[in-house]
Coordinates of N, CA and C in Angstrom, one line a residue:
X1 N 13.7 23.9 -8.0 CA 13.4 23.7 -6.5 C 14.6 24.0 -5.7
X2 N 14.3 24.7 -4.4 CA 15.2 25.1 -3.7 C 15.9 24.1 -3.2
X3 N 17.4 24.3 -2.7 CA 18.4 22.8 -1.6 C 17.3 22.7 -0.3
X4 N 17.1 21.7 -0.3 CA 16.3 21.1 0.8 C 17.2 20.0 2.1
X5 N 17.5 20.1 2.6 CA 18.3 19.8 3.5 C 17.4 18.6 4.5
X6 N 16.5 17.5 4.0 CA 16.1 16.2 4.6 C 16.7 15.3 5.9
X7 N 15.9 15.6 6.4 CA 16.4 14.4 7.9 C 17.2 13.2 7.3
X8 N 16.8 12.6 6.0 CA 17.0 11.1 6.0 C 18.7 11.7 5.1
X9 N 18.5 12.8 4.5 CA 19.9 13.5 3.5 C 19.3 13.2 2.0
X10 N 17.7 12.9 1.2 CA 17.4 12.7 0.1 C 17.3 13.7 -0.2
X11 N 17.2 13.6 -1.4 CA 16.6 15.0 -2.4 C 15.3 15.2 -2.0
X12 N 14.5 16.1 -2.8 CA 13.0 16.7 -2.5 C 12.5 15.6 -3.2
X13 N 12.8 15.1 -3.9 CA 12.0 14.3 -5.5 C 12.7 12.8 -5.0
X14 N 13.0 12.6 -3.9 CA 14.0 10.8 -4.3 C 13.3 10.0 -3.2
X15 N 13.0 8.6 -3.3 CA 12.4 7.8 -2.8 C 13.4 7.2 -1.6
X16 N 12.6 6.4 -0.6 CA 13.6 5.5 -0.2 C 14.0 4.8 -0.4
X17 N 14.9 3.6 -0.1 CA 15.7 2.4 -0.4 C 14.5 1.7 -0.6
X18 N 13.9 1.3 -1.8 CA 12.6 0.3 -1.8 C 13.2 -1.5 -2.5
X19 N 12.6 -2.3 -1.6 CA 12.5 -3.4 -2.0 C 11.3 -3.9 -1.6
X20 N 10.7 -4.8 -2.7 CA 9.6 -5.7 -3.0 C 10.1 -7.2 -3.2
X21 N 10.5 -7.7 -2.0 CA 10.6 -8.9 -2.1 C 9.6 -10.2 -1.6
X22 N 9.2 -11.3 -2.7 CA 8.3 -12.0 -2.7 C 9.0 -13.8 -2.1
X23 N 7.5 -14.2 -1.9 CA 7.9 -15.7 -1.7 C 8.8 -15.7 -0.1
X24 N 8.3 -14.6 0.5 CA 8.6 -14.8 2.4 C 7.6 -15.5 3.2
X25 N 6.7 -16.0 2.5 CA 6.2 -17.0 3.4 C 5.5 -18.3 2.5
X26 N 5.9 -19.1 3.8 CA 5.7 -20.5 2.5 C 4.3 -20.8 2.2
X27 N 3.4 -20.9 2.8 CA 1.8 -21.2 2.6 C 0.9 -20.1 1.9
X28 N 1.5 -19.2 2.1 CA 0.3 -17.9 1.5 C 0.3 -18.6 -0.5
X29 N -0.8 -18.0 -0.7 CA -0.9 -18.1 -2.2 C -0.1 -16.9 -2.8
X30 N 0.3 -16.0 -2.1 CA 0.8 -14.8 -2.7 C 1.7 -13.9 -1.8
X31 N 3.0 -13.6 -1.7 CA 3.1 -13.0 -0.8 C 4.4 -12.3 -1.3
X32 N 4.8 -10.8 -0.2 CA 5.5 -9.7 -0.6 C 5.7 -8.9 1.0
X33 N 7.2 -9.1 1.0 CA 7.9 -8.2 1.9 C 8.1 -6.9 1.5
X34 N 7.6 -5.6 1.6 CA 7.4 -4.3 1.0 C 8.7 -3.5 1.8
X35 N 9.7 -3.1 1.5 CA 10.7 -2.6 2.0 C 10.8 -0.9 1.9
X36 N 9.9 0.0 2.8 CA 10.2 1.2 2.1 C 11.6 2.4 3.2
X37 N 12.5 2.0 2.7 CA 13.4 2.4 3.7 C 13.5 2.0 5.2
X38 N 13.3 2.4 6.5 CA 13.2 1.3 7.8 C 11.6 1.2 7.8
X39 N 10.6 1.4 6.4 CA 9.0 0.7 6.9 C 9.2 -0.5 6.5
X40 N 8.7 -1.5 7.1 CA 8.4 -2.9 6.0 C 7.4 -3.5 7.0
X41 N 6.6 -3.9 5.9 CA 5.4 -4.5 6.0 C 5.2 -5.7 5.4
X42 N 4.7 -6.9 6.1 CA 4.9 -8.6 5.4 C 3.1 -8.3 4.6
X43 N 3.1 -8.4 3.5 CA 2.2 -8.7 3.2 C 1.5 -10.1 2.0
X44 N 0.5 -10.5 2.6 CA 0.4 -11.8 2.1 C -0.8 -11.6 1.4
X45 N -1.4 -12.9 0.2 CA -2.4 -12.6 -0.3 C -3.3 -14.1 -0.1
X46 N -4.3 -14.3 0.7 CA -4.6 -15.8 0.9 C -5.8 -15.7 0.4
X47 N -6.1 -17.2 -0.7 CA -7.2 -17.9 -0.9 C -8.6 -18.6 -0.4
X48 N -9.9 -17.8 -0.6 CA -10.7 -19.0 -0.1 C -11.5 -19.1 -1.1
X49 N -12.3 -20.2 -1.3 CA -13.5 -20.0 -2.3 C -14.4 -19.8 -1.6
X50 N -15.5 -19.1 -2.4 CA -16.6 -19.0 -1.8 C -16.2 -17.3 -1.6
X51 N -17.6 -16.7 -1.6 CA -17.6 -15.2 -1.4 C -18.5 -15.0 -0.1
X52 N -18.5 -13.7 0.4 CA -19.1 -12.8 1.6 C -21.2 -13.3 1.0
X53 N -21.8 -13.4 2.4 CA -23.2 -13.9 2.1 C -24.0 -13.2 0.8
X54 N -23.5 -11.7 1.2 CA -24.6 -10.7 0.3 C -23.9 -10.9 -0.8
X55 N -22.6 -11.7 -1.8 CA -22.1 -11.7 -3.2 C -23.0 -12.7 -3.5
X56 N -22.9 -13.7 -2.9 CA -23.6 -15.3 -3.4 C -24.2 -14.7 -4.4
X57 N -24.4 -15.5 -5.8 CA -24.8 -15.6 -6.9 C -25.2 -14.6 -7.5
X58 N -24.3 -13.7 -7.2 CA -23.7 -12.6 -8.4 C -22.5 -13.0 -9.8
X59 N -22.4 -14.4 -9.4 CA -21.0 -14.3 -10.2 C -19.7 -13.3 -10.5
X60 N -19.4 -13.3 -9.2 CA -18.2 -11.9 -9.3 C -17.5 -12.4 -7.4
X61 N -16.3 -12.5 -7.2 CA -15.2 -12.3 -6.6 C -15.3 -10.7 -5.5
X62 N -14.2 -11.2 -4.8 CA -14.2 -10.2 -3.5 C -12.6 -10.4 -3.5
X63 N -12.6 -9.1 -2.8 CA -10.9 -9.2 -2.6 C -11.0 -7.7 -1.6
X64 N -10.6 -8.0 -0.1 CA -10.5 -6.8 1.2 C -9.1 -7.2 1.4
X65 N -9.1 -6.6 2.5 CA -7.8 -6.1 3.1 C -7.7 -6.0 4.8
X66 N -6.9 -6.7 5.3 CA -6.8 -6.7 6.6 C -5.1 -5.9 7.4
X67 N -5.1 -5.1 8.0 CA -4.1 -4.6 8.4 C -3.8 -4.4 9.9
X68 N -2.6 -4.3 10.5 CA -2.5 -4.5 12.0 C -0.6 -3.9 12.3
X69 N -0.5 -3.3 13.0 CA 0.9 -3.2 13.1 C 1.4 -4.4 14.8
X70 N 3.1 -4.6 14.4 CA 3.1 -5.7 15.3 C 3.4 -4.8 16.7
X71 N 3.3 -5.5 17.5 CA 3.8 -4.7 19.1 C 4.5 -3.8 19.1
X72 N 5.6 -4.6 18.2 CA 7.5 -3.5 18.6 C 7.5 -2.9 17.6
X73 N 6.9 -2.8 16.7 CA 6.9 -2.1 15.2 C 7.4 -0.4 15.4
X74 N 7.0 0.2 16.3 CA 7.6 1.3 17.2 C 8.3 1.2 17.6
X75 N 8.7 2.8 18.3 CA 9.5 3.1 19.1 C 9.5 2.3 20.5
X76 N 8.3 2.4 21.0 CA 7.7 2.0 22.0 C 6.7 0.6 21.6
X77 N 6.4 -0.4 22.7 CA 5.1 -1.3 22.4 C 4.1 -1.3 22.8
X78 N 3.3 -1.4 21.1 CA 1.7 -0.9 21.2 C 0.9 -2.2 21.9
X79 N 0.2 -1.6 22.3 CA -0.9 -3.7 22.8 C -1.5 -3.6 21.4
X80 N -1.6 -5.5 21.5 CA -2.2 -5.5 20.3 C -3.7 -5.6 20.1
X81 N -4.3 -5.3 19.3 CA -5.6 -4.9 19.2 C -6.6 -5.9 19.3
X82 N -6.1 -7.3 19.2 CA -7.1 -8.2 19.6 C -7.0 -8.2 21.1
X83 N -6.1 -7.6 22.0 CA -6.1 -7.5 23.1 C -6.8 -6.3 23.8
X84 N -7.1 -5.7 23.0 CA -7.6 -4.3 23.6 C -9.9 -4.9 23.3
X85 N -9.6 -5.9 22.3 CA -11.0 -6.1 21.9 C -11.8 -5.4 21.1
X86 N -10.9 -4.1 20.7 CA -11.5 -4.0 19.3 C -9.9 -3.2 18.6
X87 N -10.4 -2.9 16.8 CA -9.6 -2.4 16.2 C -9.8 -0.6 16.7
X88 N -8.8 0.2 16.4 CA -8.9 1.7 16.0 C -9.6 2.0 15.0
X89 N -10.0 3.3 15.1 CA -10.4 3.9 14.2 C -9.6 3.7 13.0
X90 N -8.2 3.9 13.2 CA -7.1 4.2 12.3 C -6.9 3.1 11.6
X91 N -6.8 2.0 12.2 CA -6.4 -0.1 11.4 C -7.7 0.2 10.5
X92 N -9.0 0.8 10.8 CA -10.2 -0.1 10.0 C -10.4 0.8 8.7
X93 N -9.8 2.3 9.0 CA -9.5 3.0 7.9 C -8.5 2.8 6.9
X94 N -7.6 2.0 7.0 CA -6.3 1.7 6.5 C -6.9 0.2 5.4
X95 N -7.6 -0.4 6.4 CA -7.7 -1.4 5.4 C -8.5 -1.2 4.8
X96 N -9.6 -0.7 4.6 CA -10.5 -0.6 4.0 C -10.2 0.5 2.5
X97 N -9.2 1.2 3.0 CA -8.4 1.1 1.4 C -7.4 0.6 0.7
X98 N -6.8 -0.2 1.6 CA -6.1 -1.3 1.1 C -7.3 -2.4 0.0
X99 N -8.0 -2.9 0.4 CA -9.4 -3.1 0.0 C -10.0 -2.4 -1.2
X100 N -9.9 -1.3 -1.3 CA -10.5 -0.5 -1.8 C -9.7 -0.6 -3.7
X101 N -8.2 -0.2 -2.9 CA -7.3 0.1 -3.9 C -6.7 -1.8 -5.0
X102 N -7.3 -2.6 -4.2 CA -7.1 -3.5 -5.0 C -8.3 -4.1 -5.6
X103 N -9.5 -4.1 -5.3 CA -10.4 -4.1 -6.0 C -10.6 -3.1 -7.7
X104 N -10.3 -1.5 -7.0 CA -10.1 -1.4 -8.4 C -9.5 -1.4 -9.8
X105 N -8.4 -2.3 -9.0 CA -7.6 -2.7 -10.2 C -7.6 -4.3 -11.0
X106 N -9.1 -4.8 -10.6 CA -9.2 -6.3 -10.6 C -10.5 -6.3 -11.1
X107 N -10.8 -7.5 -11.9 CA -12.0 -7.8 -12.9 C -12.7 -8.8 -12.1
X108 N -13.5 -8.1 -11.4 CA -14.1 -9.2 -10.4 C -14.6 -10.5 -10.8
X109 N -15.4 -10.5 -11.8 CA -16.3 -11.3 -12.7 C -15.5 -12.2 -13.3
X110 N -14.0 -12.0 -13.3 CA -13.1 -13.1 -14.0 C -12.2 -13.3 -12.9
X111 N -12.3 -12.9 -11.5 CA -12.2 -13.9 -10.0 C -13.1 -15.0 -9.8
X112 N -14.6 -14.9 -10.7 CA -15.1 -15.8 -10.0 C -15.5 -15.9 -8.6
X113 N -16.2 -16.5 -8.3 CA -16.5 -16.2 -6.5 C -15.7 -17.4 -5.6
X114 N -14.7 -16.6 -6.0 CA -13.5 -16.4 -5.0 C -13.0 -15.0 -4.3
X115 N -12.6 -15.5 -3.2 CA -12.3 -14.5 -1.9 C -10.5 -14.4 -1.8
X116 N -9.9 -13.5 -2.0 CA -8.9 -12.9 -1.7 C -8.3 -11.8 -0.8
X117 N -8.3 -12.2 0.7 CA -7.5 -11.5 1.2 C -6.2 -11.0 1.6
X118 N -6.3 -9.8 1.5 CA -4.8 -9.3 1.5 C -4.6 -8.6 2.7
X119 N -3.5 -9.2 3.8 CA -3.1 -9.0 5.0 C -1.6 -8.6 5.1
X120 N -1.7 -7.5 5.7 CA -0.5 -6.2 5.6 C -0.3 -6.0 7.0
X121 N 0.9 -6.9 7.4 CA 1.5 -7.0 8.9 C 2.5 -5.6 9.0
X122 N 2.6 -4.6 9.7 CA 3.7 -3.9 9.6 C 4.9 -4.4 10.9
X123 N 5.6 -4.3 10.3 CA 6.8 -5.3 11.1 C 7.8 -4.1 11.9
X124 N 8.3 -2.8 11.0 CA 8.5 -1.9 11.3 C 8.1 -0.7 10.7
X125 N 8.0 0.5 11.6 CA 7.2 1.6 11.2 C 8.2 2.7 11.0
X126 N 8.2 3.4 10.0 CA 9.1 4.9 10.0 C 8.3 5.6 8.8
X127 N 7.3 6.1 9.2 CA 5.6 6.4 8.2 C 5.7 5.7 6.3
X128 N 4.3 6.2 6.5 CA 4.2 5.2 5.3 C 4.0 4.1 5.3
X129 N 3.2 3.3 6.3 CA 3.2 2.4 6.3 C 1.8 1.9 5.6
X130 N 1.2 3.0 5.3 CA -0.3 2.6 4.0 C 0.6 2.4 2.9
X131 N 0.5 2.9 2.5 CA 1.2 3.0 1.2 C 2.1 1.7 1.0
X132 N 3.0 1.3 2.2 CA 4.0 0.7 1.5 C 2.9 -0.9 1.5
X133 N 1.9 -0.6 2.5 CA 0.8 -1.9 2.3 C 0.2 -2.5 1.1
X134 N 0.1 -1.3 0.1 CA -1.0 -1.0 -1.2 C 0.1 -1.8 -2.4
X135 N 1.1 -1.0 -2.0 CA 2.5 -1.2 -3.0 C 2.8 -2.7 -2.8
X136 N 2.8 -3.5 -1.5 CA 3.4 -4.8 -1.4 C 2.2 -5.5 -1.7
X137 N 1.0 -5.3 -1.3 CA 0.1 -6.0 -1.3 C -0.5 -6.3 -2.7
X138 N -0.2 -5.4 -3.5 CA -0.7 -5.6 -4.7 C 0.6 -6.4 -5.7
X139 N 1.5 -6.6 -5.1 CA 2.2 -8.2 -5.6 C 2.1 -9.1 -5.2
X140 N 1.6 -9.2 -4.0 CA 0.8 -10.5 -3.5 C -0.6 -10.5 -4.1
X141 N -1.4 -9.8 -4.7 CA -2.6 -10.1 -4.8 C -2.0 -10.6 -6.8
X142 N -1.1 -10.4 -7.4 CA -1.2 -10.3 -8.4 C -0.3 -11.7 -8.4
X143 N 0.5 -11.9 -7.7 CA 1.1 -13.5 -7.4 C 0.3 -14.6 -7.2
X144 N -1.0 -14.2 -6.4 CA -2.1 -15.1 -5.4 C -2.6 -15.4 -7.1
X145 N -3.4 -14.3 -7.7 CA -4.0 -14.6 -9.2 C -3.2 -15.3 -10.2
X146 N -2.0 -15.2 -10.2 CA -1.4 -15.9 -11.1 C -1.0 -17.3 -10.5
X147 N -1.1 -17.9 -9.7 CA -1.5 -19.3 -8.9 C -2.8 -19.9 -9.1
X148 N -3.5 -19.0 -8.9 CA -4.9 -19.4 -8.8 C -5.3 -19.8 -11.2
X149 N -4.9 -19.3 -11.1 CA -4.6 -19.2 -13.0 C -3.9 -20.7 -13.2
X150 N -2.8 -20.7 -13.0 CA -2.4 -21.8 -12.9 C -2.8 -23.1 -12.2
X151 N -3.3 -23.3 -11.1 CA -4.0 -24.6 -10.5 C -5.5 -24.3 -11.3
X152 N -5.8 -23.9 -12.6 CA -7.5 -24.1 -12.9 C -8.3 -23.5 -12.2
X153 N -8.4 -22.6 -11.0 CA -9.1 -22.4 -10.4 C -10.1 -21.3 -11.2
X154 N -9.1 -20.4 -11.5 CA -9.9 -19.8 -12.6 C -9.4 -19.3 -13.9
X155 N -10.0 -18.8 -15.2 CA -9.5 -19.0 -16.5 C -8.8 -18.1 -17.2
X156 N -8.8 -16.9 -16.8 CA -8.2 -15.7 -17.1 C -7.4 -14.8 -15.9
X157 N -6.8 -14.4 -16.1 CA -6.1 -13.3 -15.4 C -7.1 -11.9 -14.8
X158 N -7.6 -12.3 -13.8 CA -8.2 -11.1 -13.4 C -7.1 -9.6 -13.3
X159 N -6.1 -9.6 -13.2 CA -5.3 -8.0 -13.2 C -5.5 -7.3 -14.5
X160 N -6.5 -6.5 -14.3 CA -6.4 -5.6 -15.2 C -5.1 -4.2 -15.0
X161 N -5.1 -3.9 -14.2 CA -3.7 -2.9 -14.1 C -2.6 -2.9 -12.8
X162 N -2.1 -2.5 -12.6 CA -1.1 -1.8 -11.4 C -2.1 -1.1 -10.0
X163 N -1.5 -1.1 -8.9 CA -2.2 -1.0 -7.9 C -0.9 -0.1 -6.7
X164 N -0.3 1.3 -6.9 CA 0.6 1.6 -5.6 C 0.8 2.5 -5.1
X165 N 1.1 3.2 -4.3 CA 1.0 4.3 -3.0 C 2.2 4.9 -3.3
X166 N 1.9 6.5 -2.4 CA 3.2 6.7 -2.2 C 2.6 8.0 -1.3
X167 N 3.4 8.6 -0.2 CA 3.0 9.1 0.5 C 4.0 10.9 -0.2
X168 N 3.2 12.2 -0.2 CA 4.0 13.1 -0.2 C 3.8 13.9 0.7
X169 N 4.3 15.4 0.7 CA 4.3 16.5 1.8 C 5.2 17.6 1.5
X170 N 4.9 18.4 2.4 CA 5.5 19.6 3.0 C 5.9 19.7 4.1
X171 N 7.6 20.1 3.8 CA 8.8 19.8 4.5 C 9.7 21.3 4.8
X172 N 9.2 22.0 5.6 CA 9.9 22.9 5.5 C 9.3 24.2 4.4
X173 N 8.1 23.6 4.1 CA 7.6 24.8 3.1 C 7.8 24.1 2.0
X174 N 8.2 23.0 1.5 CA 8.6 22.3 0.2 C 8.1 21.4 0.0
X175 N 7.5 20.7 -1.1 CA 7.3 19.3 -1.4 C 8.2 18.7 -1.7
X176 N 8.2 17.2 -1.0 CA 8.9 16.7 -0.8 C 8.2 14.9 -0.9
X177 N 8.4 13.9 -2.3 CA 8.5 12.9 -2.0 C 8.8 11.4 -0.9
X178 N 8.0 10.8 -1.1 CA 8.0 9.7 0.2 C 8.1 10.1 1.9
X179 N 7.4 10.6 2.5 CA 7.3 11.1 3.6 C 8.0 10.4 4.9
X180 N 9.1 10.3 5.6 CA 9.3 9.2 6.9 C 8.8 10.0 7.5
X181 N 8.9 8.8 9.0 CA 8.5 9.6 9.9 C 8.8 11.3 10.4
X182 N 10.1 10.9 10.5 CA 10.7 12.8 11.1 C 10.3 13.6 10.3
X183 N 9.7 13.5 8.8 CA 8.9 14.4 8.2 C 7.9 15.1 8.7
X184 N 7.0 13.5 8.7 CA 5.5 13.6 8.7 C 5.2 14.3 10.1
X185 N 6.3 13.6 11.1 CA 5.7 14.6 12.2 C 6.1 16.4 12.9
X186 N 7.0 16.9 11.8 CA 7.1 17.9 11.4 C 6.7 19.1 10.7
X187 N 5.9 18.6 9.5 CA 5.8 18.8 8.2 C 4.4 19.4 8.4
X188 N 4.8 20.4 7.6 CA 4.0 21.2 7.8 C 1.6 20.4 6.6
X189 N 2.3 19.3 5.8 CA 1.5 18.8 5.3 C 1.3 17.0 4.7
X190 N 0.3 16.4 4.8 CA 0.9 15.2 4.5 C -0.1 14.6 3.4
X191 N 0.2 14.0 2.4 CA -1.0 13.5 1.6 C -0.6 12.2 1.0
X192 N -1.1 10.9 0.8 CA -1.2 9.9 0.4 C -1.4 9.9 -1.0
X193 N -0.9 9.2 -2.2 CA -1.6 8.8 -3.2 C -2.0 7.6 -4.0
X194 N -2.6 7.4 -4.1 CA -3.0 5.5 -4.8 C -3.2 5.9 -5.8
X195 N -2.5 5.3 -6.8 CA -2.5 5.2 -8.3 C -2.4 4.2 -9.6
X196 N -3.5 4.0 -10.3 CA -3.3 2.4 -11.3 C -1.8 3.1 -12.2
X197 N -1.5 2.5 -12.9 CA -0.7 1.9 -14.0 C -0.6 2.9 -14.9
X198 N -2.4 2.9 -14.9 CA -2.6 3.3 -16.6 C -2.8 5.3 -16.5
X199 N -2.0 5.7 -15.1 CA -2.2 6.8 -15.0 C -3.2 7.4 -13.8
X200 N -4.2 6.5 -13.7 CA -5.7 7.3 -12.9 C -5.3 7.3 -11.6
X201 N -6.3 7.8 -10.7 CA -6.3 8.2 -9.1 C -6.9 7.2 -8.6
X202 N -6.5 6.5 -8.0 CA -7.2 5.7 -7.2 C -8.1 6.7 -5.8
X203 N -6.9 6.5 -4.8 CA -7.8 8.3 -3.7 C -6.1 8.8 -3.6
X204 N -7.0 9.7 -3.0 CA -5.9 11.2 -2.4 C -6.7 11.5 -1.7
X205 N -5.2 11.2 -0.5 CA -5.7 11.2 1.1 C -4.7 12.6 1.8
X206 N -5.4 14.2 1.6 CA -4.6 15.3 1.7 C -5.2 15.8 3.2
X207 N -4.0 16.4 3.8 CA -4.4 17.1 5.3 C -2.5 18.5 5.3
X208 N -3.6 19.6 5.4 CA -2.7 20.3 6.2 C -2.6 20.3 7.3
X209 N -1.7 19.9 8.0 CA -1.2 20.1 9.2 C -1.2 20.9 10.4
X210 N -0.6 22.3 9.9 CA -0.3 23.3 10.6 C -0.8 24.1 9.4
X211 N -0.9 24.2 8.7 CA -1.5 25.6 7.6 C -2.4 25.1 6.4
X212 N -3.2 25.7 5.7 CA -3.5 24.9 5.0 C -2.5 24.6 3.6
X213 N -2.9 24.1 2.3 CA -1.9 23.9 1.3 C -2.3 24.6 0.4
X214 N -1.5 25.2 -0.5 CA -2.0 26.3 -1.9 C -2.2 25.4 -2.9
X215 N -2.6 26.0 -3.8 CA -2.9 24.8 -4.9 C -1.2 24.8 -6.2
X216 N -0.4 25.6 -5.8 CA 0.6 25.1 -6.4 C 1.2 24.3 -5.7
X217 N 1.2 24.0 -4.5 CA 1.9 23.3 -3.6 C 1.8 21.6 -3.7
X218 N -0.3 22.0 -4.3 CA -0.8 20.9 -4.0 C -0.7 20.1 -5.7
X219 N -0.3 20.4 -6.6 CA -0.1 20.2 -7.8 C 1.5 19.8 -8.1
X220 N 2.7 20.7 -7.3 CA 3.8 20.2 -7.2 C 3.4 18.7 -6.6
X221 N 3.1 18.3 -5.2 CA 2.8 17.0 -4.8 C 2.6 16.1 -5.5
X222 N 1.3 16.3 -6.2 CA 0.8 15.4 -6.9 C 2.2 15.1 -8.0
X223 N 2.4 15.8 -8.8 CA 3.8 15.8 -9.8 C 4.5 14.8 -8.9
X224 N 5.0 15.0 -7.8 CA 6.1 14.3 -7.4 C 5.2 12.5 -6.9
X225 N 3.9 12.3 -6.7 CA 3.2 11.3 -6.2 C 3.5 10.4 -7.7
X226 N 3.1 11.3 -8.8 CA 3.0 10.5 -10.0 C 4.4 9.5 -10.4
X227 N 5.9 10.5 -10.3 CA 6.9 10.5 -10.3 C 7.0 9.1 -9.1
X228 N 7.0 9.1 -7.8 CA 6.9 8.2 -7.2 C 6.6 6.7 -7.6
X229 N 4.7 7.0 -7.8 CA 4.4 5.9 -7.7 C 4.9 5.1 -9.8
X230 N 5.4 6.0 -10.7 CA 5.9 5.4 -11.6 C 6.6 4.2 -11.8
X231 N 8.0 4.8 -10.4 CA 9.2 3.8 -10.0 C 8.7 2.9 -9.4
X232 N 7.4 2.8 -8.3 CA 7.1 1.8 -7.9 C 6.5 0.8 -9.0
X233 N 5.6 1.1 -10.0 CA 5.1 0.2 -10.5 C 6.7 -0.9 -11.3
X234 N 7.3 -0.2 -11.8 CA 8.6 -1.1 -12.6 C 8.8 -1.7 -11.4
X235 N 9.0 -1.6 -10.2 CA 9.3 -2.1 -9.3 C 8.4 -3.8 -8.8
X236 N 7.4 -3.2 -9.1 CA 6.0 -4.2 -8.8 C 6.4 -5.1 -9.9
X237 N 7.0 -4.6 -11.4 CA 6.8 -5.6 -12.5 C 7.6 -6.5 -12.1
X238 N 9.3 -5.5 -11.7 CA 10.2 -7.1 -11.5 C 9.5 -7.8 -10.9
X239 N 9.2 -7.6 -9.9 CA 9.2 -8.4 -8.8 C 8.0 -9.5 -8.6
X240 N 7.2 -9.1 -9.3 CA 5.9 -10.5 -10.0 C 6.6 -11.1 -10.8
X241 N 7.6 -10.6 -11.8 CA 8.7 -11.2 -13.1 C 9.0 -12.2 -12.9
X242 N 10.1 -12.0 -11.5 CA 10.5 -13.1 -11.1 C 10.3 -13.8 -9.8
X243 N 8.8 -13.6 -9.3 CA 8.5 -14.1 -8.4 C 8.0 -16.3 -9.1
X244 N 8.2 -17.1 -8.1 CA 8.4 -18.6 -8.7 C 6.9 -18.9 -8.7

């Protein structure tokens, strides 16, 4: 790979300063401050019993995703979207695979009809702020279950795998791992990846920009998404490890 010369000064292949720190909020059943360089996102995992009308007596669990960035999270302050009276297109897209991506990594039928929401506040923004939601929120959802395990609520460990994001692109004509902002808004491409544990695709969320992407370009990416979200998952382990 050619010297690539990054806004932030990383390599092509190197992540940012990532912390997954848990237990920032006292009431949540589950919760994870997702640190991905200046993104961080409070994400919490909260309990209810009882499932959505159309589950009732399926015997099987629900678990969505709720997302929202805060006012100052920007450069500038956004209004917030209960103020505007409805969500964006962009919040209802976001959660809905946040939702998406932790459902498939969970054994619904051994949740029980129990309801797990996972709410992914972004506190500050410098892109990537899906991803770092998917990544934090799936240690709160995996914190929430291992509580819910422990008070009896239910009898097994619904986590069947890993659950985490990582954004890549084209930078200059190069792939380029974890995308910030001065990338993404330059770059010539941007693509998202959600990925379990055990290797598989959760989605891949790909857009060229300004041109389209070749399929070596788009195969370098993915290489470097896998590479990514690898570090993340050891990351996810500590951090459930020693979460209290």
């Amino acid at each position: 790979m050619p010297s690539l010369l990054r806004p932030s000064g990383r390599a092509f292949d190197e992540l940012r300063p990532i912390v997954l720190e848990t237990g920032v909020t006292r009431y949540a059943e589950g919760s994870c401050m997702a640190k991905f360089g200046h993104t961080h996102v409070l994400c919490t995992a909260s309990w209810e019993k009882g499932v959505p009308g159309w589950m009732k007596g399926k015997g099987q669990g629900w678990v969505t995703g709720e997302y929202g960035m805060l006012p100052r999270a920007t450069h500038t302050r956004g209004r917030r979207e209960a103020a505007q009276g409805k969500q964006s297109g962009r919040t209802q897209e976001i959660q809905r695979l946040i939702g998406r991506s932790m459902r498939s990594v969970i054994d619904l039928t051994a949740l029980g009809e129990n309801t797990i929401t996972i709410d992914c506040d972004v506190v500050q923004a410098d892109g990537g702020t899906r991803t770092a939601s998917i990544t934090g929120g799936f240690v709160a959802l995996a914190i929430a279950c291992r509580y819910l395990q422990r008070e009896g609520v239910i009898k097994a460990d619904p986590v069947q795998k890993q659950a985490a994001a990582i954004s890549v692109g084209l930078f200059q004509n190069q792939p380029v791992l974890d995308v910030d902002y001065p990338e993404d808004s330059s770059g010539e491409a941007d693509m998202n990846v959600v990925m379990s544990s055990d290797g598989g695709f959760i989605e891949v969320q790909g857009t060229g920009e300004s041109r389209p992407m070749t399929r070596p370009e788009l195969e370098a990416m993915i290489v470097l998404a896998e590479k990514g979200c690898n570090t993340l998952f050891a990351a996810q382990r500590d951090a459930i490890a020693s979460a209290r």
